[in-house]
mmCIF file of C-alpha atoms in Angstrom:
data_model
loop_
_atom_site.group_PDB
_atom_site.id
_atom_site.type_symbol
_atom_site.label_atom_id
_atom_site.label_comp_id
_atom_site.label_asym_id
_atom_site.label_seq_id
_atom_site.Cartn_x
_atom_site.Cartn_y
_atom_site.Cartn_z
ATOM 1 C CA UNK A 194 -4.064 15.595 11.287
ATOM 2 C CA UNK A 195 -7.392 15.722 9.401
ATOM 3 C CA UNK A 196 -6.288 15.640 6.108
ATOM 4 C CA UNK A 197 -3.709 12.280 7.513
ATOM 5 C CA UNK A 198 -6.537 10.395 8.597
ATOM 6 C CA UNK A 199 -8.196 11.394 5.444
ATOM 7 C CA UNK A 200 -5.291 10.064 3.671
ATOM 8 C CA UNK A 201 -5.075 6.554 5.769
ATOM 9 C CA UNK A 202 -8.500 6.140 5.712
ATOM 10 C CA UNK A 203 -10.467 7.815 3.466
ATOM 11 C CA UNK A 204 -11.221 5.077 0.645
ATOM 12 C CA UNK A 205 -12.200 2.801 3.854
ATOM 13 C CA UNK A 206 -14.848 5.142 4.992
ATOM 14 C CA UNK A 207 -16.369 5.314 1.528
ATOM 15 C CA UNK A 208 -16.373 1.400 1.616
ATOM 16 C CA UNK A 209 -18.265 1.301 4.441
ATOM 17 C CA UNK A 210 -20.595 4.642 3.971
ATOM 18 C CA UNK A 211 -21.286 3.221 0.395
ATOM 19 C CA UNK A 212 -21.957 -0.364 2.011
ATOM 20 C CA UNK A 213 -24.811 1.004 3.456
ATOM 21 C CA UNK A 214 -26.860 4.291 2.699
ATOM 22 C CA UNK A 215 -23.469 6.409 1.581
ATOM 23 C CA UNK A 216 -24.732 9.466 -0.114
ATOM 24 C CA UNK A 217 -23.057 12.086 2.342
ATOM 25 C CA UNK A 218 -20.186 9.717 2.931
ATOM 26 C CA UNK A 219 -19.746 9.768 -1.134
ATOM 27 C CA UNK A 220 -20.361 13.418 -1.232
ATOM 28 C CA UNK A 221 -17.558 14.246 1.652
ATOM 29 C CA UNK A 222 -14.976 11.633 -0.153
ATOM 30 C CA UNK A 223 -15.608 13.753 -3.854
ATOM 31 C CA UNK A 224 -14.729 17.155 -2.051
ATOM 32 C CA UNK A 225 -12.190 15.484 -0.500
ATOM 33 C CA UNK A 226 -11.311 14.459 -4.080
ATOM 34 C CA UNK A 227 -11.109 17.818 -5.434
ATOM 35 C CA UNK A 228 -9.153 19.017 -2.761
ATOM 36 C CA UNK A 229 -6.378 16.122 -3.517
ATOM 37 C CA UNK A 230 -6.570 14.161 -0.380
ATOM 38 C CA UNK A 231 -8.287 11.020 -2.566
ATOM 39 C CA UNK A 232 -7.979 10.203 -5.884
ATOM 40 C CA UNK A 233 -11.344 10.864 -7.505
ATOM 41 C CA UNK A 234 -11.986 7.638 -9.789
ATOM 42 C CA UNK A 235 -10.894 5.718 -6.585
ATOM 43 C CA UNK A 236 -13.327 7.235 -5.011
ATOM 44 C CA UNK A 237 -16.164 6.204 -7.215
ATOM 45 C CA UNK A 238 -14.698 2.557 -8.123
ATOM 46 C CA UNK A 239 -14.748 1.659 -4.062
ATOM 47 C CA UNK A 240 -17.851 3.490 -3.836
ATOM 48 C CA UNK A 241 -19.685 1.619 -7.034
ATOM 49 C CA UNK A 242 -18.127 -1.905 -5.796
ATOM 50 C CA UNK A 243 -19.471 -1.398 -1.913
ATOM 51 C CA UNK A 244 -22.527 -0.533 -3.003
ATOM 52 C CA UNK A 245 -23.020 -3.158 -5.544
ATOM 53 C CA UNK A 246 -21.587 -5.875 -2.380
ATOM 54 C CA UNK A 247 -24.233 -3.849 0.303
ATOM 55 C CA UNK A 248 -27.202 -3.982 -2.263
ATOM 56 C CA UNK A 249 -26.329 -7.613 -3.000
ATOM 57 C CA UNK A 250 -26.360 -8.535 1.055
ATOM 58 C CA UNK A 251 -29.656 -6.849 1.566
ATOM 59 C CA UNK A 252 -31.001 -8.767 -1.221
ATOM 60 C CA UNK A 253 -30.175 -11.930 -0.098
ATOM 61 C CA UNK A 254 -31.420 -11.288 3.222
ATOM 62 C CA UNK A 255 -34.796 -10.205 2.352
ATOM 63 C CA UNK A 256 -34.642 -13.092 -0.549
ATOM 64 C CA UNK A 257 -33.999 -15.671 2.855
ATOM 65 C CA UNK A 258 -35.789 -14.344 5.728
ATOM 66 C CA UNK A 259 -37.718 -11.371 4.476
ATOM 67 C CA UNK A 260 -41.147 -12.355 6.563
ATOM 68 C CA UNK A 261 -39.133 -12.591 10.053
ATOM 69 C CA UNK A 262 -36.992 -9.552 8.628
ATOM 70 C CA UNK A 263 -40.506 -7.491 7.958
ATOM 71 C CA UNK A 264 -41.626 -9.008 11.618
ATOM 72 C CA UNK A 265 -38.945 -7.271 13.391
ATOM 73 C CA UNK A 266 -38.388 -3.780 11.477
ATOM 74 C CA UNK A 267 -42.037 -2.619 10.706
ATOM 75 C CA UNK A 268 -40.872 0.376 9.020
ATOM 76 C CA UNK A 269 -39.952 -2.175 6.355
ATOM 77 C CA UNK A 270 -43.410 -3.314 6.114
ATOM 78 C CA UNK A 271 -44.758 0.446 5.908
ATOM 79 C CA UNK A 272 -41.938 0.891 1.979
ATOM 80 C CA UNK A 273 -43.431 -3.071 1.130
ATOM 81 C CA UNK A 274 -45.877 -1.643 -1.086
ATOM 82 C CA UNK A 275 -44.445 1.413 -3.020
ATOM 83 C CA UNK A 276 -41.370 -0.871 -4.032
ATOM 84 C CA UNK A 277 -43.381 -3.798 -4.676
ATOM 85 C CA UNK A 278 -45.809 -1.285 -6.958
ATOM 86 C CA UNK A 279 -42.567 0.519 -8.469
ATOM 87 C CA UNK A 280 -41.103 -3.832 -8.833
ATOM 88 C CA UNK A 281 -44.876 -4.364 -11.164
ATOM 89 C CA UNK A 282 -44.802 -1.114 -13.398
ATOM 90 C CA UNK A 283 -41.176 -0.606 -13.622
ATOM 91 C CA UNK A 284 -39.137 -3.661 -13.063
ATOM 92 C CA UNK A 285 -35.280 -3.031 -14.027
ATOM 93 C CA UNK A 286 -35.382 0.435 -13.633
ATOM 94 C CA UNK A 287 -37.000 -0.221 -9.818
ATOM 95 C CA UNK A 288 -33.644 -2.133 -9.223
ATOM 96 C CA UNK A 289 -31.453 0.261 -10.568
ATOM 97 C CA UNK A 290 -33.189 3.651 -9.031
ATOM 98 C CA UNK A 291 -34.266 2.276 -5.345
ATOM 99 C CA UNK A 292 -31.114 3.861 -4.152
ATOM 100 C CA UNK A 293 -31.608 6.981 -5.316
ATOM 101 C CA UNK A 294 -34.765 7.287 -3.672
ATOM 102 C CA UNK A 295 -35.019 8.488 -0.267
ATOM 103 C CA UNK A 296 -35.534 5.895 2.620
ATOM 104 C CA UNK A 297 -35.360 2.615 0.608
ATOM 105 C CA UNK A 298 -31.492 2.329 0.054
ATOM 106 C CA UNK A 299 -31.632 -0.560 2.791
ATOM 107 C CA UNK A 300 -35.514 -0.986 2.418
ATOM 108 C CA UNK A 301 -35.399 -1.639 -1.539
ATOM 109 C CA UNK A 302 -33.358 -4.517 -1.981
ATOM 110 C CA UNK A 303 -34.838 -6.378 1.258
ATOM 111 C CA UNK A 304 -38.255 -6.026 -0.632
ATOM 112 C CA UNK A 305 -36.640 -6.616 -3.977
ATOM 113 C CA UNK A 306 -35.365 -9.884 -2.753
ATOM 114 C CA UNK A 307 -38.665 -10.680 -0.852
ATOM 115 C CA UNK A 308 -40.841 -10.114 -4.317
ATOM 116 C CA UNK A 309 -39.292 -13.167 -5.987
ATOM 117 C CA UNK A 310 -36.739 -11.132 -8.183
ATOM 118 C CA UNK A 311 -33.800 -13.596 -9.525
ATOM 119 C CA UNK A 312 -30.135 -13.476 -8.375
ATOM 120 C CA UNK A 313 -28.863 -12.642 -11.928
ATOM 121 C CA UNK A 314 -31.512 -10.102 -12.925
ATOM 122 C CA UNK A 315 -30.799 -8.102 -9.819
ATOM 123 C CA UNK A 316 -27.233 -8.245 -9.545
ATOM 124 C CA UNK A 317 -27.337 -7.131 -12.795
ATOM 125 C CA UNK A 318 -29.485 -4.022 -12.615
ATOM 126 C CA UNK A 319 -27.642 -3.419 -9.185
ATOM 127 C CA UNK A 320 -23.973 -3.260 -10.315
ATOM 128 C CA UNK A 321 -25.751 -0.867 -13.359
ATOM 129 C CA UNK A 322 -27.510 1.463 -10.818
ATOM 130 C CA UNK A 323 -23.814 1.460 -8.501
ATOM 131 C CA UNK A 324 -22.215 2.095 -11.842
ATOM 132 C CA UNK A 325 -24.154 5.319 -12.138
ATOM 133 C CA UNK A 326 -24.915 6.115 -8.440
ATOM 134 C CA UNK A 327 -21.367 6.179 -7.631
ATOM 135 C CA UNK A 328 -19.931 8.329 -9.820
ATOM 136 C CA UNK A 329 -22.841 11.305 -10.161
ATOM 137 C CA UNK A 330 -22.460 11.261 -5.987
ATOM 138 C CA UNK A 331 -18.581 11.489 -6.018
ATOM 139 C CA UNK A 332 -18.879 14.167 -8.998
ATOM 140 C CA UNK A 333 -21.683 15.855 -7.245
ATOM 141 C CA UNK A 334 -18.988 16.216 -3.879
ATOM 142 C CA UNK A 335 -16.001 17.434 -6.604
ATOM 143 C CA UNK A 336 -18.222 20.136 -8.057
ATOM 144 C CA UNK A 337 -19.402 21.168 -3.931
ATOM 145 C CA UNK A 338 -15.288 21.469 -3.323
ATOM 146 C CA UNK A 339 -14.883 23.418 -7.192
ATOM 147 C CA UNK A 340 -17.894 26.156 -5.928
ATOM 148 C CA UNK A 341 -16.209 26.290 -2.502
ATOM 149 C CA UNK A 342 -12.820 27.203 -3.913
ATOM 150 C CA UNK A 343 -14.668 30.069 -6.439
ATOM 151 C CA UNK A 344 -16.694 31.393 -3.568
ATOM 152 C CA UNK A 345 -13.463 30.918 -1.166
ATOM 153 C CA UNK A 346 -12.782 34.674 -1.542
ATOM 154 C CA UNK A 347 -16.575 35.592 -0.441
ATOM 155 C CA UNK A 348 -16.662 33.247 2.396
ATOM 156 C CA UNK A 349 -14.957 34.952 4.891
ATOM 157 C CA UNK A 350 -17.360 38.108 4.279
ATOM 158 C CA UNK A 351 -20.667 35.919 4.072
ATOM 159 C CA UNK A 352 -19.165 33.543 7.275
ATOM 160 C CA UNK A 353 -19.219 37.542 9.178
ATOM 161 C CA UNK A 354 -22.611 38.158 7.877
ATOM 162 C CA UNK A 355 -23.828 34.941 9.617
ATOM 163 C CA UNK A 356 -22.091 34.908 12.673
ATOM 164 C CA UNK A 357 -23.477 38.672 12.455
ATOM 165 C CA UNK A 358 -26.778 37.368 12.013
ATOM 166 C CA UNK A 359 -26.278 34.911 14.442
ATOM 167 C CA UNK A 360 -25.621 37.025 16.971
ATOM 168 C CA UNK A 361 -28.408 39.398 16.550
ATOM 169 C CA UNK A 362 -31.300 36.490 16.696
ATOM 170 C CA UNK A 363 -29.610 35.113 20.035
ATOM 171 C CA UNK A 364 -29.804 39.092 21.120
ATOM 172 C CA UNK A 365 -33.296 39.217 19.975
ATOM 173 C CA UNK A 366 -34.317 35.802 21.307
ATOM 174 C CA UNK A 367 -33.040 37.208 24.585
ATOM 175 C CA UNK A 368 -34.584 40.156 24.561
ATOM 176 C CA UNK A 369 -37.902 38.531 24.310
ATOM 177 C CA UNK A 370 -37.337 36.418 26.832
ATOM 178 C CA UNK A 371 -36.337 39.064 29.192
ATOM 179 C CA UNK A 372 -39.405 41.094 28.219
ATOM 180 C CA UNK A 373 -41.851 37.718 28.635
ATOM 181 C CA UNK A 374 -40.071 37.210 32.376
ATOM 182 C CA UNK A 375 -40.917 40.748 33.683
ATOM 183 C CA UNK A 376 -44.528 40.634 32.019
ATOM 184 C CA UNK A 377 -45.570 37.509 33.873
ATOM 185 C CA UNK A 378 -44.191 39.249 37.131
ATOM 186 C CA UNK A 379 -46.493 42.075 36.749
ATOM 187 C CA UNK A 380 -49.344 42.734 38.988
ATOM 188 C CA UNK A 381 -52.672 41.901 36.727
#
């Protein structure tokens, strides 16, 4: 049933997870790669192209209302100077690494577009960092499924030692709540 839906929509979900901030969507779709349910290089072409289109829309909002934008989410204003700084002292690669940096995958183009940046010169350094972004987060997924599958004959033992473990700190945590409920009954 899983591995259907998968199948139906799978390149879908990375569209849209890639659209927006996509990293475990991207990660998910590459070990669903390597297990066979999506074509890998599909994977990263929808990925690269939704995230190229996504970059591109937040640009052009923050390039048309960034102001009212930065009015209404003030976490926005709060990433306004880091990008803006990274913009000054690093301008291409600022375009192409903002979505590889935590919190400004939305944030980063907004600003970009607010700081004055032209249309060509960042959909140029966009589609370049989607070009890369894509495929190291599908590959990154691909290699997660290639570990699983060597470590697949250790995971049942190391799944026993956690559950194990699992259910000696809920036996503990008990315990020490028992013992804490008849203390504060004693007499002092």
């Amino acid at each position: 049933m899983l591995e259907q839906w998968i199948h139906d929509w799978g390149y879908a979900a990375v569209a849209v997870g890639a659209f927006a901030e996509g990293e475990t969507v991207l990660l998910a779709a590459g070990y669903a790669a390597h297990r066979g349910l999506l074509h890998w290089g599909l994977v990263a072409a929808v990925a690269a192209v939704a995230a190229t289109l996504g970059d591109q829309f937040f640009y052009w909002i923050g390039r048309s209302w960034g102001a009212r934008v930065l009015a209404r989410f003030p976490r926005l204003a709060v990433q306004f100077p880091r990008v803006e700084s990274l913009l000054r002292r690093y301008p291409h690669w600022a375009i192409i690494g903002v979505r590889f940096l935590y919190g400004l995958r939305i944030a980063g183009p907004i600003i970009i577009g607010m700081a004055g940046v032209t249309p060509g010169r960042f959909a140029l350094f966009n589609t370049l960092g989607a070009l890369i972004w894509a495929p190291l987060f599908a590959g990154l997924g691909w290699m997660f499924g290639q570990a699983l599958s060597v470590l697949s004959g250790q995971v049942q033992r190391v799944e026993m030692g956690l559950l194990l473990l699992l259910i000696l700190v809920i036996v503990a945590w008990r315990l020490v709540a028992i013992h804490r409920g008849r203390r504060g009954q004693e007499p002092h």
